Tab-separated table of C-alpha atoms in Angstrom:
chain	number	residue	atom	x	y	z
A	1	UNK	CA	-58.101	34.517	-7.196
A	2	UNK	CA	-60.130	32.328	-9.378
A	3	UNK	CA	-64.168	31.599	-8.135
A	4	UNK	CA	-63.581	28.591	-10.044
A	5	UNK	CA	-63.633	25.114	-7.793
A	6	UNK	CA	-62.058	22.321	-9.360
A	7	UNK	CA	-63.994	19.189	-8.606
A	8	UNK	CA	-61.509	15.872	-8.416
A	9	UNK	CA	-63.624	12.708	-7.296
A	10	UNK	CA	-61.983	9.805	-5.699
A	11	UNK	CA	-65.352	7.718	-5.821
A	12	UNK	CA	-62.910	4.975	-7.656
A	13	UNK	CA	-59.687	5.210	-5.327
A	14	UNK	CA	-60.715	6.464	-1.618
A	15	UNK	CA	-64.524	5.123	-2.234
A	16	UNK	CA	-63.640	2.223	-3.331
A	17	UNK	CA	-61.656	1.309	-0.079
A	18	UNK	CA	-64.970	0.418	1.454
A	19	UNK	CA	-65.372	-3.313	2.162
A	20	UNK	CA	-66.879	-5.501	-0.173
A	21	UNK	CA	-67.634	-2.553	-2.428
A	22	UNK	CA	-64.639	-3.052	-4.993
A	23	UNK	CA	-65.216	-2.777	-8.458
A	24	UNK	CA	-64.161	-4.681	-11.931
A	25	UNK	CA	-62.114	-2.448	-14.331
A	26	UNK	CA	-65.671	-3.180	-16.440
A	27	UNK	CA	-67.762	-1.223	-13.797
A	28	UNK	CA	-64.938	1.372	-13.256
A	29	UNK	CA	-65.005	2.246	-16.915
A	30	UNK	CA	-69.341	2.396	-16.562
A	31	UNK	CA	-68.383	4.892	-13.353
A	32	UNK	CA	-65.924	6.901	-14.643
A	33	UNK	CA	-67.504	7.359	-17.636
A	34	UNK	CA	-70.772	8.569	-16.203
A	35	UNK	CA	-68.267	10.990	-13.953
A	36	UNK	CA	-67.004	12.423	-17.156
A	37	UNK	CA	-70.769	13.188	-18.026
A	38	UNK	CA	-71.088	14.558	-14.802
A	39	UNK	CA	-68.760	17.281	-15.430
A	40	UNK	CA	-65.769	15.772	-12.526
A	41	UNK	CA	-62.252	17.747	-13.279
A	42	UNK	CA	-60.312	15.271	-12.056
A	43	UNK	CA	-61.053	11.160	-11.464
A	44	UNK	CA	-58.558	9.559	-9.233
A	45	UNK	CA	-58.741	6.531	-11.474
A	46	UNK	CA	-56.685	3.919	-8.841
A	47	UNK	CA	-53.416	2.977	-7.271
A	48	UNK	CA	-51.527	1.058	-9.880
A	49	UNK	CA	-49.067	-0.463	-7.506
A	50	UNK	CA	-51.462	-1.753	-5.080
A	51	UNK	CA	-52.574	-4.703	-7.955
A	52	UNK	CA	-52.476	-5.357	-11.251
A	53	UNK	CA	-56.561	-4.984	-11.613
A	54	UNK	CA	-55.677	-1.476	-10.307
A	55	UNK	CA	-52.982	-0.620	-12.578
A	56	UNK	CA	-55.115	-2.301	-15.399
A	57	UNK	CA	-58.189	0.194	-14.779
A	58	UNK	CA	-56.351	3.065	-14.604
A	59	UNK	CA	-54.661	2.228	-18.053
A	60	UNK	CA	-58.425	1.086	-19.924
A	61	UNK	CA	-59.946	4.467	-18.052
A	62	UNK	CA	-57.373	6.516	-19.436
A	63	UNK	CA	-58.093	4.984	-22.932
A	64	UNK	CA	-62.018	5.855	-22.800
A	65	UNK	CA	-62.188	8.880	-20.513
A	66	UNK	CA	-60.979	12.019	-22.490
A	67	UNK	CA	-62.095	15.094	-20.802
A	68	UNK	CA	-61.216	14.899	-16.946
A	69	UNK	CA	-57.431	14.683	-15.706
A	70	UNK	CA	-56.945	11.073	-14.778
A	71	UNK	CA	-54.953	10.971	-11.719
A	72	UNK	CA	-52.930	8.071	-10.420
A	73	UNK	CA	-51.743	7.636	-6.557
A	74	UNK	CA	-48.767	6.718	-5.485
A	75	UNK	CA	-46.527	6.718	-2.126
A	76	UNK	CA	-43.541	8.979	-2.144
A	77	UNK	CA	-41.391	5.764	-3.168
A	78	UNK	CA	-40.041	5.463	-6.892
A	79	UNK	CA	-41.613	2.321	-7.569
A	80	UNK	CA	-45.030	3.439	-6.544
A	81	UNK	CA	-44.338	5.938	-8.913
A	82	UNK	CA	-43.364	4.538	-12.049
A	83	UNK	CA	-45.968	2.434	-11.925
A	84	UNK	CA	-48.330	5.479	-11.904
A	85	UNK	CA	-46.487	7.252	-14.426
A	86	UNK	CA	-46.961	3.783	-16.670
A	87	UNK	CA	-50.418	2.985	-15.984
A	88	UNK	CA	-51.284	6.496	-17.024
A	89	UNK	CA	-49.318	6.122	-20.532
A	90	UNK	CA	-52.507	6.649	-22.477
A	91	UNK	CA	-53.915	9.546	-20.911
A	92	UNK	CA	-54.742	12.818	-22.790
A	93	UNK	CA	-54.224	14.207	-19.338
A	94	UNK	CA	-52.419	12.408	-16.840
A	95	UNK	CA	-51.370	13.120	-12.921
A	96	UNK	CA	-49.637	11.715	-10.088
A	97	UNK	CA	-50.731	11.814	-6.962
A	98	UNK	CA	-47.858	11.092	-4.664
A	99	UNK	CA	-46.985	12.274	-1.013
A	100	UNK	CA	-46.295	11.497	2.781
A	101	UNK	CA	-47.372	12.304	6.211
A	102	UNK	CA	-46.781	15.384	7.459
A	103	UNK	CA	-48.306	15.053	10.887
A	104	UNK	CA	-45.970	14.336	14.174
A	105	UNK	CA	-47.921	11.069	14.690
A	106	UNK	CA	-47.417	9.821	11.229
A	107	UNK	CA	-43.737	10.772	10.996
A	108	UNK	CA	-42.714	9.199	14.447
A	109	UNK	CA	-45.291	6.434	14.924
A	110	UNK	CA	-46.266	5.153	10.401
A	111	UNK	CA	-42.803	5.969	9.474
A	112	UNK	CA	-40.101	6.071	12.688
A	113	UNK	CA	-37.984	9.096	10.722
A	114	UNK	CA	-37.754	12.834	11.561
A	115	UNK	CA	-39.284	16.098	10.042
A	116	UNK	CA	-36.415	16.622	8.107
A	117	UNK	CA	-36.202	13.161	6.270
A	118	UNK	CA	-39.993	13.450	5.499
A	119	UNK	CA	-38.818	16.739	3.642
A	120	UNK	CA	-36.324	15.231	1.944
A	121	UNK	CA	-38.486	12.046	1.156
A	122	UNK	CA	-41.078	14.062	-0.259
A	123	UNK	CA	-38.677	16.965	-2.476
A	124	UNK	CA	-37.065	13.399	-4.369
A	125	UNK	CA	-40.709	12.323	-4.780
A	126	UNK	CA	-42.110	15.354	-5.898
A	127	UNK	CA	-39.182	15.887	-8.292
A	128	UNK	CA	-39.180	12.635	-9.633
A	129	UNK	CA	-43.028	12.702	-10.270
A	130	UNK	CA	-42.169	15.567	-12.514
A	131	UNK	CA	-39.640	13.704	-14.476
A	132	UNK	CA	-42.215	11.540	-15.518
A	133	UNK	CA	-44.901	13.589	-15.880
A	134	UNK	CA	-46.239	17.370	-16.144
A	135	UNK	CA	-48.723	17.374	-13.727
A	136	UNK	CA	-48.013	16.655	-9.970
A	137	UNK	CA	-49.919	16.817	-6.706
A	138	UNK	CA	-48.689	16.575	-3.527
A	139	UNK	CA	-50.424	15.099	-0.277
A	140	UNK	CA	-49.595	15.938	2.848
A	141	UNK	CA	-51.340	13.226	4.949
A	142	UNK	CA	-52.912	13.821	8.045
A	143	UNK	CA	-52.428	17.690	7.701
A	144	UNK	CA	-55.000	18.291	9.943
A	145	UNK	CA	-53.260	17.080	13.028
A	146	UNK	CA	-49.798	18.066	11.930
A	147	UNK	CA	-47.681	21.407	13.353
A	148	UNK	CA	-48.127	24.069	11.162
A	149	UNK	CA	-44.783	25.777	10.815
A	150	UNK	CA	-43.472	22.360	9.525
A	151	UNK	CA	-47.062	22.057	7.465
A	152	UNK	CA	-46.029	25.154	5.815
A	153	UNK	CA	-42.358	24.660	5.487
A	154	UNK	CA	-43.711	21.076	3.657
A	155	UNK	CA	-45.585	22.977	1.398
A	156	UNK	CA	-43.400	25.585	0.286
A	157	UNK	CA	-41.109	22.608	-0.547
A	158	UNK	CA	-42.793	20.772	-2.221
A	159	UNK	CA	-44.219	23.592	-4.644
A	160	UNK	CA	-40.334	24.309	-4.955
A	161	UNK	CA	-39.649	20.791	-6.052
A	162	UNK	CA	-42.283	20.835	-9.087
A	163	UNK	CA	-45.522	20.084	-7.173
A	164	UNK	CA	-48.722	22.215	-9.532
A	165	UNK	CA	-51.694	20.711	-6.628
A	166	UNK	CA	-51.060	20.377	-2.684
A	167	UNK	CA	-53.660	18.613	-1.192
A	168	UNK	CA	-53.813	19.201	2.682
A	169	UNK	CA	-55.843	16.322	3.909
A	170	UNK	CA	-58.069	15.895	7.054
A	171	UNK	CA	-57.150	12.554	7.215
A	172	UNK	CA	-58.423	11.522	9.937
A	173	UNK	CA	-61.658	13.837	9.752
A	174	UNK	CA	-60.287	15.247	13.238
A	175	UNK	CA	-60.791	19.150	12.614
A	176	UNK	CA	-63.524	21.570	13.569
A	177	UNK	CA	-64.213	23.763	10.666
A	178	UNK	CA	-62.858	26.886	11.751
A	179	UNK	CA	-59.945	25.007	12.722
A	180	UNK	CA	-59.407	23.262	9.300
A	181	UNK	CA	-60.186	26.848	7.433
A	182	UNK	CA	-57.330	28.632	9.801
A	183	UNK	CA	-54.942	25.407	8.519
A	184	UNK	CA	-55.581	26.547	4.756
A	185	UNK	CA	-55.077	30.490	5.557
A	186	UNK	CA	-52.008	30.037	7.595
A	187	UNK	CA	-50.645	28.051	4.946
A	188	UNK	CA	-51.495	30.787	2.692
A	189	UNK	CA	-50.452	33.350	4.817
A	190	UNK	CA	-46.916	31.601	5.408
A	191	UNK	CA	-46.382	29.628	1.859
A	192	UNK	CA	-44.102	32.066	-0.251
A	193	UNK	CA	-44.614	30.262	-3.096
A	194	UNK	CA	-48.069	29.588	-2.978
A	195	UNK	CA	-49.207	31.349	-6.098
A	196	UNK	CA	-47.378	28.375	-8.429
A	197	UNK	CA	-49.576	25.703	-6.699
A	198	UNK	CA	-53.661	24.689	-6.319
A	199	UNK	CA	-54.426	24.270	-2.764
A	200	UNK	CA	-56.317	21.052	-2.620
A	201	UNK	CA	-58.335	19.868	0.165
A	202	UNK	CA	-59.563	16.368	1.604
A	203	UNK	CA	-61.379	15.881	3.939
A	204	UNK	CA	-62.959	12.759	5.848
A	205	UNK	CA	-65.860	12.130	7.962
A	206	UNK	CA	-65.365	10.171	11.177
A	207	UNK	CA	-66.787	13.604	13.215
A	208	UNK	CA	-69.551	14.261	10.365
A	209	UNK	CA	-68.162	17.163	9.721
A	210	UNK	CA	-66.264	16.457	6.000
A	211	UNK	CA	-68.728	18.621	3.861
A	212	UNK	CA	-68.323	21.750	6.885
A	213	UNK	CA	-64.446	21.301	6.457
A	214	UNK	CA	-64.671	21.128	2.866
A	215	UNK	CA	-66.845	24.703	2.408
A	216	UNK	CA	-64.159	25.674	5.333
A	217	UNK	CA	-61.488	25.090	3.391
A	218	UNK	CA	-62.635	26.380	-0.481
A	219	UNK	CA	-63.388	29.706	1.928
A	220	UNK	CA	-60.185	30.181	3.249
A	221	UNK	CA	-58.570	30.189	-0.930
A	222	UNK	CA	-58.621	26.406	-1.486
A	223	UNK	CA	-59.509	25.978	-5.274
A	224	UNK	CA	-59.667	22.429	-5.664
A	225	UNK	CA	-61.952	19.806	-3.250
A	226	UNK	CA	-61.496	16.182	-3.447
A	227	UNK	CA	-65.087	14.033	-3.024
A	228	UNK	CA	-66.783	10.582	-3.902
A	229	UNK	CA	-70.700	10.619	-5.155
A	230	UNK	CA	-72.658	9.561	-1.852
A	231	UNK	CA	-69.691	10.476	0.853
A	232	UNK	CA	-67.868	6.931	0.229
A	233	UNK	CA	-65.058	5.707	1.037
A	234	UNK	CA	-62.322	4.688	4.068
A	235	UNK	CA	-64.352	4.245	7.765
A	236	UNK	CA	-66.667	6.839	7.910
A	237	UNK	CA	-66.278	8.336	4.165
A	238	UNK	CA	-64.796	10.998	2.611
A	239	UNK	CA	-66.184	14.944	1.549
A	240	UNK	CA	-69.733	14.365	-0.271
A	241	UNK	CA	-69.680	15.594	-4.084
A	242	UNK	CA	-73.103	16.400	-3.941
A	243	UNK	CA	-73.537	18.237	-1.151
A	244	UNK	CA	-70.049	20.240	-0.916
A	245	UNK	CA	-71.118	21.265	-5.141
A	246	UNK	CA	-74.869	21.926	-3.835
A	247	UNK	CA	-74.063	23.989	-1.330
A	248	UNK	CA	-71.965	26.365	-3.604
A	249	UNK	CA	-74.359	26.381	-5.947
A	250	UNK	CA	-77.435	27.360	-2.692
A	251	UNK	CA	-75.273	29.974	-1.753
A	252	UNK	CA	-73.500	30.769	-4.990
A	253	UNK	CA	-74.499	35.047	-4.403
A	254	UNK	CA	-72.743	34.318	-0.840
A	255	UNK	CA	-70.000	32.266	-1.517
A	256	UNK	CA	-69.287	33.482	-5.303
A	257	UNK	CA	-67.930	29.817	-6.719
A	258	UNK	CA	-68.719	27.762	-9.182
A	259	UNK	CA	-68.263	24.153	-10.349
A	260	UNK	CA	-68.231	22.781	-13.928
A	261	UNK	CA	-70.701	20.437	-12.461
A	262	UNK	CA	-73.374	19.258	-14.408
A	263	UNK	CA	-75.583	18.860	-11.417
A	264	UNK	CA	-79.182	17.471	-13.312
A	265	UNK	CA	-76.401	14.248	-13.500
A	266	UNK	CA	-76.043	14.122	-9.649
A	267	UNK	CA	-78.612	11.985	-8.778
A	268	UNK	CA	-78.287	9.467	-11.595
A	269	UNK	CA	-74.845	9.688	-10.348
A	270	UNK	CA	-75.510	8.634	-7.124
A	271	UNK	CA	-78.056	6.118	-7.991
A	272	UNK	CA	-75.527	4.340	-10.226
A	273	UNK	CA	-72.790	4.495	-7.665
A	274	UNK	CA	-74.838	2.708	-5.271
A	275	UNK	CA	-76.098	0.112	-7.789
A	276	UNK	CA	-72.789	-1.249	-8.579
A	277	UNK	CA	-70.848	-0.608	-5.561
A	278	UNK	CA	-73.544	-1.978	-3.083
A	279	UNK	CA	-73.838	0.414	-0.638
A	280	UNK	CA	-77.444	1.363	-0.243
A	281	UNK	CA	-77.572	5.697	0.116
A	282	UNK	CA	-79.298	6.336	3.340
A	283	UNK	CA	-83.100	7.527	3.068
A	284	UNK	CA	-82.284	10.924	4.875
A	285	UNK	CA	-79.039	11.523	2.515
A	286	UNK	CA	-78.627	14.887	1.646
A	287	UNK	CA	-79.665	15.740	-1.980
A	288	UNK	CA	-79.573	12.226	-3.058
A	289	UNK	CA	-81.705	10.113	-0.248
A	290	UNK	CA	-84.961	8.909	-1.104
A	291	UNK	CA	-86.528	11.444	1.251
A	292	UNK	CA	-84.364	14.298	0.592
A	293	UNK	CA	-87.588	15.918	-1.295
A	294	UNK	CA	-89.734	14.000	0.307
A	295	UNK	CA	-92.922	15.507	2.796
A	296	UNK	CA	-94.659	14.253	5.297
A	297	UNK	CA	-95.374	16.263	7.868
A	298	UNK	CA	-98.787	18.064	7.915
A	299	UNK	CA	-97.228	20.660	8.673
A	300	UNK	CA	-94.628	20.994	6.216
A	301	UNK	CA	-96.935	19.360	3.365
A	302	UNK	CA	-99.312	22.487	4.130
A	303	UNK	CA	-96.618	24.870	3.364
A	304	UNK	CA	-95.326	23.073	0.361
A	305	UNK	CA	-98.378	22.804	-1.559
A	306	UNK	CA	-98.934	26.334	-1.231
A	307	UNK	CA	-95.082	27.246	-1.988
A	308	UNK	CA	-92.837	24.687	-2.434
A	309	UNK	CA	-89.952	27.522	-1.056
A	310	UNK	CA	-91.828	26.996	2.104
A	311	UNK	CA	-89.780	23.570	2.737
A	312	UNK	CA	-87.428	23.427	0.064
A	313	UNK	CA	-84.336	25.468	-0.675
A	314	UNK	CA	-83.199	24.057	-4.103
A	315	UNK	CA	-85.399	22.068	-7.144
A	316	UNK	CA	-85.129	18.293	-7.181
A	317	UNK	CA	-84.978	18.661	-11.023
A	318	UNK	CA	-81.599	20.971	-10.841
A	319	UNK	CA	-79.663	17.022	-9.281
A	320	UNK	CA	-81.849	14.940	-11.613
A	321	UNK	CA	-84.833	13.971	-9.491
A	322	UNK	CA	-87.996	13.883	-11.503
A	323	UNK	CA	-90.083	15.334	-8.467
A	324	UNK	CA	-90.692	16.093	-4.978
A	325	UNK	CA	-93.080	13.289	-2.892
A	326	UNK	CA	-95.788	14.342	-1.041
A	327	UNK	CA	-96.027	11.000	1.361
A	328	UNK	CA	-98.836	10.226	3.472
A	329	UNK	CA	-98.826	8.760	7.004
A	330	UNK	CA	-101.104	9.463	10.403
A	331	UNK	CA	-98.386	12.645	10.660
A	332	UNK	CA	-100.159	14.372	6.676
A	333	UNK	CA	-103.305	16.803	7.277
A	334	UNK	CA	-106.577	17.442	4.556
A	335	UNK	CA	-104.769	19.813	2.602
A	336	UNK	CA	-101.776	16.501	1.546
A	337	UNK	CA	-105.100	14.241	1.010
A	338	UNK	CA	-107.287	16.735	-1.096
A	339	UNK	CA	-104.173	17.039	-2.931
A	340	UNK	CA	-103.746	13.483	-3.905
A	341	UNK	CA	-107.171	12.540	-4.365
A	342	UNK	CA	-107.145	15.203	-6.974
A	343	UNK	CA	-103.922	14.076	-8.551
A	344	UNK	CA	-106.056	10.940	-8.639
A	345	UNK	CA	-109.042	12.572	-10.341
A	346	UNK	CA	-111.651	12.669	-6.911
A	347	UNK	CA	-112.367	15.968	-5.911
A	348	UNK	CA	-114.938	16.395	-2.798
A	349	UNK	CA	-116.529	19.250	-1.243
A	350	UNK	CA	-115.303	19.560	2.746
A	351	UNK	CA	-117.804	17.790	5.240
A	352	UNK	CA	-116.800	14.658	2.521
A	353	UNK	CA	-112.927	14.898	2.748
A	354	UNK	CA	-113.739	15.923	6.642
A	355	UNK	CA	-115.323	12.132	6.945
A	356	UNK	CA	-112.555	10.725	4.530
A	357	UNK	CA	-109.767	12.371	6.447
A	358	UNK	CA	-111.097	11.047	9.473
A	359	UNK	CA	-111.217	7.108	7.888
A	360	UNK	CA	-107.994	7.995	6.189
A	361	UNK	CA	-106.428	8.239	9.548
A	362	UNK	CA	-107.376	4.969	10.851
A	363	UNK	CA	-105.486	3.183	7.866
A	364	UNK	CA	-102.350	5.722	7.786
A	365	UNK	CA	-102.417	4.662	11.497
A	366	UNK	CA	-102.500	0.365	10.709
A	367	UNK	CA	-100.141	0.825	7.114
A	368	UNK	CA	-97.664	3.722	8.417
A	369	UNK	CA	-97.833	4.709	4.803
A	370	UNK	CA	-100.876	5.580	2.615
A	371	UNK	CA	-100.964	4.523	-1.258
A	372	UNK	CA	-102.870	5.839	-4.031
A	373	UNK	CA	-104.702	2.044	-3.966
A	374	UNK	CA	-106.174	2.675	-0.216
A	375	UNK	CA	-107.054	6.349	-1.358
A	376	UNK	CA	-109.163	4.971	-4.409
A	377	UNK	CA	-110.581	2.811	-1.991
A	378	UNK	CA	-111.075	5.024	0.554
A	379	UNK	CA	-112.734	7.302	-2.531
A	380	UNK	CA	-115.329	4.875	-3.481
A	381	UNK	CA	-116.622	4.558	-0.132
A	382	UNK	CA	-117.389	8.456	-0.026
A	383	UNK	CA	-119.288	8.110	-3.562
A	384	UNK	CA	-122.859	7.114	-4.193
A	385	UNK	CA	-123.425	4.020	-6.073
């Protein structure tokens, strides 16, 4: 089995189902066109049927974006189709994303049919993708709640039918991750055909638990994981790109996968997701929040400036931050201020950073956060005039 992970970001379909976050087919050519720099597989450029802007950005993306698959979703119904297979007409690489729900809720309650129909619904879908195009993926929505004999038996079929991806969503971000990983290696244990298909995985994050169920998943044989930059997307958001393709590369002697991420472009990424989408990234984000290399603690700072391994497990440079940030508040201790008044040229021998440290307090404990203007200050008052 390959240790290669295919990386397919739906930062411009799934993300961009956040409210008041859509995007012109302008800024979706600025995003996907940064994604492509990124290093991104696959960009799940829209869903054509759902409006003309959509079917209109994934037909100017396919013009600019060269290198990635662009990828096109659709129901399992024949007009959602065509109008993927059209929109995607200038493509160098084109797919279409079409499939169905595979879960006993879905089939009795979304679609008031039987298991059976669903298979038949989505063979003629899956079969009719491929008559318009090479590459097809199938979804089986809400495969994390559905019965796994009838999973598998989807699966199989659909493979059968034409299908080169399965994706086996956690649509509702319902599973624990041991639970979600036994989903993916029962289906490979029970899938007969499972060697002519990608197992694709999707996870969302109502239970917080997306990027777990995602590293679950990839573990279990899964070589492709579907992701938005900054965890966007439906209610709680979907599988986070950066931290799913930072933790593989953390653990990469563990794990043994790799990414053709180019992750120095993560943070820009991120940065220019959240610009033109308008969805502020959290300051405690992993990877990508403002504090993510950011120290504060005494404690921690302490450790840090004496090995920055103390406190951190990867290099802000390696996702495109220019440093870490050593902050100061009432929480830092003399060895964070001695550092930063010498960053700021003021070096002092220790009964004079004992009596600064002691001022330096009393306005950490008034501002909550100490700048390099109150530490001048604070400096001038500890030298003789």
């Amino acid at each position: 089995m390959s240790n290669r992970v295919q990386i397919f970001d739906t930062t411009l379909r799934d993300g961009e189902q956040v409210p008041g976050s859509q995007l012109t087919t302008e800024e979706k050519i600025v995003v996907a066109s940064q994604l492509e720099k990124l290093g991104v597989d696959i960009i799940e450029a829209g869903f054509p049927v759902s409006s003309p802007g959509d079917f209109r950005s994934v037909v100017e993306i396919s013009k600019v974006v060269r290198e990635p698959i662009i990828c096109a979703l659709s129901r399992a119904v024949q007009g959602d189709i065509d109008a993927a297979a059209n929109a995607l007409e200038f493509a160098k690489r084109g797919r279409i994303h079409t499939g169905i729900g595979s879960s006993d809720i879905h089939i009795q309650h979304k679609f008031n049919t039987t298991r059976e129909k669903i298979l038949e619904r989505a063979v003629s879908a899956t079969k009719y993708a491929k008559s318009k195009i090479e590459d097809v993926e199938f979804y089986c929505e809400d495969a994390g709640r559905a019965d796994l004999a009838f999973l598998s038996q989807l699966v199989e079929a659909v493979i059968a039918a034409g299908a080169t991806v399965v994706n086996i969503p956690d649509t509702t971000g319902y599973c624990l991750p041991e639970q979600y990983g036994n989903r993916i290696k029962y289906i490979f244990e029970h899938v007969s055909n499972i060697h002519k298909a990608t197992i694709s995985i999707h996870c969302h994050n109502d239970l917080g638990l997306a990027t777990a169920n995602s590293l679950a998943g990839i573990s279990q044989g899964a070589r492709q994981v579907e992701v938005t930059i900054n965890g966007i997307g439906e209610r709680a958001g979907n599988t986070s790109l950066e931290e799913v393709v930072m933790a593989m590369k953390v653990h990469q002697e563990e794990l043994g996968l790799e990414t053709g991420i180019n992750t120095e472009f993560i943070y820009p990424t991120s940065q220019l997701v959240s610009k033109m989408m308008r969805m502020p990234v959290q300051a405690n984000k992993a990877i990508v929040g403002r504090n993510a290399f950011a120290h504060s603690s005494g404690i921690h700072q302490d450790g840090f400036l004496k090995n920055n391994l103390t406190y951190e497990i990867m290099s802000p440079q390696d996702v495109g931050v220019d440093k870490s940030d050593i902050v100061l508040t009432a929480r830092s201790g003399r060895h964070a201020l001695k550092h930063r008044f010498e960053l700021l040229g003021f070096s002092f021998d220790k009964p004079a950073l004992d009596e600064l440290y002691t001022r330096f307090l009393e306005v950490a404990d008034l501002k909550k956060e100490v700048n390099d203007a109150d530490l001048v200050d604070l400096a001038k008052t500890a030298i003789p005039v």
